Amino acid sequence: MIHIITGSTLGGAEYVGDHLSELLESQGYETNIHNQAVLKDIPADSIWLIVTSTHGAGDYPENIQSFINELMATPPKTSELKFAVIGIGDSSYDTFCLAGLNAHHLLEDIGATPLCDCLTIDIQKYPVPEDAAEEWLEKNIHIFD
């Protein structure tokens, strides 16, 4: 099971999560999307795919903030947890994709296993971030096996 956890202010990360879910399911993977993630509802012995934008001065969007806070305060046993993170942002800001990068480092710090480096999607280059996410998935779908 791949748990897709989104952090979105304007909906872009949710669109990317939905698109990746459809692509993964078309390849036989089972997914579950969490647009209002609650830590206790997401098994830590599975695969997490976090898709988040960055809000304000490098902050997490409101809909994922409590999940991240809980993860920092009381991390679950993560020895079986594998993850990938996609950050969406605008490179004209000095906090470009900071929420995604921070989520990636947080998961590493609590002992989860990264499946790949954090993907950063620049909306200056990809105004439709689903396109960049799809390109990434086509090249990296094997990491979810």
Tab-separated table of C-alpha atoms in Angstrom:
chain	number	residue	atom	x	y	z
A	1	MET	CA	0.000	0.000	0.000
A	2	ILE	CA	1.269	3.443	-0.935
A	3	HIS	CA	-0.099	6.198	1.288
A	4	ILE	CA	-0.129	9.523	-0.552
A	5	ILE	CA	-0.011	12.358	1.977
A	6	THR	CA	-0.618	15.847	0.616
A	7	GLY	CA	0.137	19.301	1.945
A	8	SER	CA	-1.618	21.912	-0.145
A	9	THR	CA	-2.696	25.517	0.205
A	10	LEU	CA	-4.275	26.112	-3.200
A	11	GLY	CA	-4.850	22.510	-4.288
A	12	GLY	CA	-1.793	21.927	-6.495
A	13	ALA	CA	-0.278	19.205	-4.314
A	14	GLU	CA	-3.659	17.479	-4.061
A	15	TYR	CA	-3.924	17.458	-7.871
A	16	VAL	CA	-0.438	15.934	-8.103
A	17	GLY	CA	-1.337	13.344	-5.452
A	18	ASP	CA	-4.538	12.416	-7.277
A	19	HIS	CA	-2.698	12.128	-10.593
A	20	LEU	CA	0.062	9.951	-9.147
A	21	SER	CA	-2.547	7.768	-7.438
A	22	GLU	CA	-4.290	7.164	-10.772
A	23	LEU	CA	-0.996	6.364	-12.508
A	24	LEU	CA	0.138	4.013	-9.736
A	25	GLU	CA	-3.213	2.215	-9.640
A	26	SER	CA	-3.140	1.784	-13.421
A	27	GLN	CA	0.147	-0.093	-12.886
A	28	GLY	CA	-1.357	-2.377	-10.239
A	29	TYR	CA	-0.330	-0.553	-7.056
A	30	GLU	CA	-2.800	0.077	-4.257
A	31	THR	CA	-2.952	3.659	-2.985
A	32	ASN	CA	-4.717	5.629	-0.294
A	33	ILE	CA	-4.810	9.433	-0.433
A	34	HIS	CA	-4.666	11.498	2.767
A	35	ASN	CA	-5.502	15.163	2.114
A	36	GLN	CA	-6.065	15.756	5.849
A	37	ALA	CA	-3.464	13.335	7.204
A	38	VAL	CA	-3.791	11.956	10.729
A	39	LEU	CA	-0.673	10.114	11.880
A	40	LYS	CA	-2.464	7.294	13.727
A	41	ASP	CA	-4.453	6.477	10.566
A	42	ILE	CA	-1.393	5.858	8.380
A	43	PRO	CA	0.582	2.662	9.042
A	44	ALA	CA	4.302	3.211	9.581
A	45	ASP	CA	5.125	-0.175	8.045
A	46	SER	CA	4.160	0.894	4.542
A	47	ILE	CA	5.265	3.353	1.864
A	48	TRP	CA	4.534	7.045	2.250
A	49	LEU	CA	4.583	9.399	-0.714
A	50	ILE	CA	4.425	12.947	0.603
A	51	VAL	CA	3.488	15.648	-1.887
A	52	THR	CA	3.630	19.140	-0.436
A	53	SER	CA	3.854	22.730	-1.470
A	54	THR	CA	5.620	25.353	0.631
A	55	HIS	CA	3.572	28.111	2.229
A	56	GLY	CA	4.699	31.529	3.419
A	57	ALA	CA	8.293	31.673	4.637
A	58	GLY	CA	9.071	27.996	4.105
A	59	ASP	CA	6.166	26.661	6.143
A	60	TYR	CA	4.048	23.564	5.668
A	61	PRO	CA	0.519	24.111	4.361
A	62	GLU	CA	-2.170	24.132	7.044
A	63	ASN	CA	-3.678	20.773	6.034
A	64	ILE	CA	-0.428	18.881	6.743
A	65	GLN	CA	0.947	20.969	9.629
A	66	SER	CA	-0.660	18.963	12.453
A	67	PHE	CA	0.532	15.690	10.867
A	68	ILE	CA	4.114	17.015	10.729
A	69	ASN	CA	3.901	18.370	14.286
A	70	GLU	CA	2.687	15.002	15.558
A	71	LEU	CA	5.390	13.204	13.582
A	72	MET	CA	8.052	15.396	15.219
A	73	ALA	CA	6.577	15.130	18.721
A	74	THR	CA	5.827	11.395	18.822
A	75	PRO	CA	7.322	9.608	15.832
A	76	PRO	CA	6.066	6.073	15.237
A	77	LYS	CA	8.391	3.095	14.955
A	78	THR	CA	9.790	3.685	11.467
A	79	SER	CA	12.128	0.743	10.885
A	80	GLU	CA	9.751	-0.590	8.207
A	81	LEU	CA	8.712	2.787	6.778
A	82	LYS	CA	9.844	3.681	3.266
A	83	PHE	CA	9.137	7.066	1.750
A	84	ALA	CA	9.464	9.484	-1.137
A	85	VAL	CA	8.803	13.223	-1.026
A	86	ILE	CA	7.787	15.606	-3.775
A	87	GLY	CA	8.075	19.316	-3.060
A	88	ILE	CA	6.259	21.848	-5.221
A	89	GLY	CA	7.371	25.452	-5.255
A	90	ASP	CA	8.403	28.579	-7.100
A	91	SER	CA	12.153	29.047	-7.571
A	92	SER	CA	11.780	32.822	-7.434
A	93	TYR	CA	11.419	32.439	-3.631
A	94	ASP	CA	14.408	31.737	-1.399
A	95	THR	CA	12.318	29.128	0.444
A	96	PHE	CA	11.875	27.088	-2.753
A	97	CYS	CA	10.382	23.679	-1.839
A	98	LEU	CA	11.539	24.056	1.769
A	99	ALA	CA	8.530	22.176	3.195
A	100	GLY	CA	9.227	19.158	0.979
A	101	LEU	CA	12.943	19.205	1.738
A	102	ASN	CA	12.238	19.526	5.468
A	103	ALA	CA	9.750	16.628	5.349
A	104	HIS	CA	12.359	14.463	3.615
A	105	HIS	CA	14.988	15.281	6.267
A	106	LEU	CA	12.497	14.768	9.095
A	107	LEU	CA	11.602	11.280	7.884
A	108	GLU	CA	15.282	10.393	7.527
A	109	ASP	CA	15.979	11.750	11.008
A	110	ILE	CA	13.312	9.536	12.595
A	111	GLY	CA	14.716	6.435	10.911
A	112	ALA	CA	12.544	5.943	7.824
A	113	THR	CA	14.185	4.747	4.606
A	114	PRO	CA	14.162	7.103	1.615
A	115	LEU	CA	13.357	5.465	-1.705
A	116	CYS	CA	14.954	8.366	-3.603
A	117	ASP	CA	16.093	11.954	-3.210
A	118	CYS	CA	13.431	14.598	-2.684
A	119	LEU	CA	11.946	15.667	-6.018
A	120	THR	CA	11.517	19.431	-6.283
A	121	ILE	CA	9.096	20.729	-8.895
A	122	ASP	CA	9.506	24.346	-9.954
A	123	ILE	CA	6.238	25.832	-11.176
A	124	GLN	CA	8.297	28.349	-13.172
A	125	LYS	CA	9.409	25.416	-15.344
A	126	TYR	CA	6.319	23.226	-14.911
A	127	PRO	CA	3.179	25.393	-14.607
A	128	VAL	CA	1.260	22.101	-14.468
A	129	PRO	CA	3.213	20.222	-11.763
A	130	GLU	CA	1.414	16.972	-12.596
A	131	ASP	CA	3.540	16.822	-15.768
A	132	ALA	CA	6.824	16.848	-13.844
A	133	ALA	CA	5.475	14.338	-11.315
A	134	GLU	CA	4.397	12.014	-14.120
A	135	GLU	CA	7.836	12.230	-15.774
A	136	TRP	CA	9.443	11.421	-12.424
A	137	LEU	CA	7.110	8.481	-11.794
A	138	GLU	CA	7.743	6.991	-15.247
A	139	LYS	CA	11.481	6.913	-14.476
A	140	ASN	CA	11.140	5.847	-10.840
A	141	ILE	CA	8.057	3.627	-10.536
A	142	HIS	CA	10.333	0.681	-9.709
A	143	ILE	CA	11.128	2.226	-6.289
A	144	PHE	CA	7.634	1.267	-5.120
A	145	ASP	CA	8.160	-2.467	-5.735
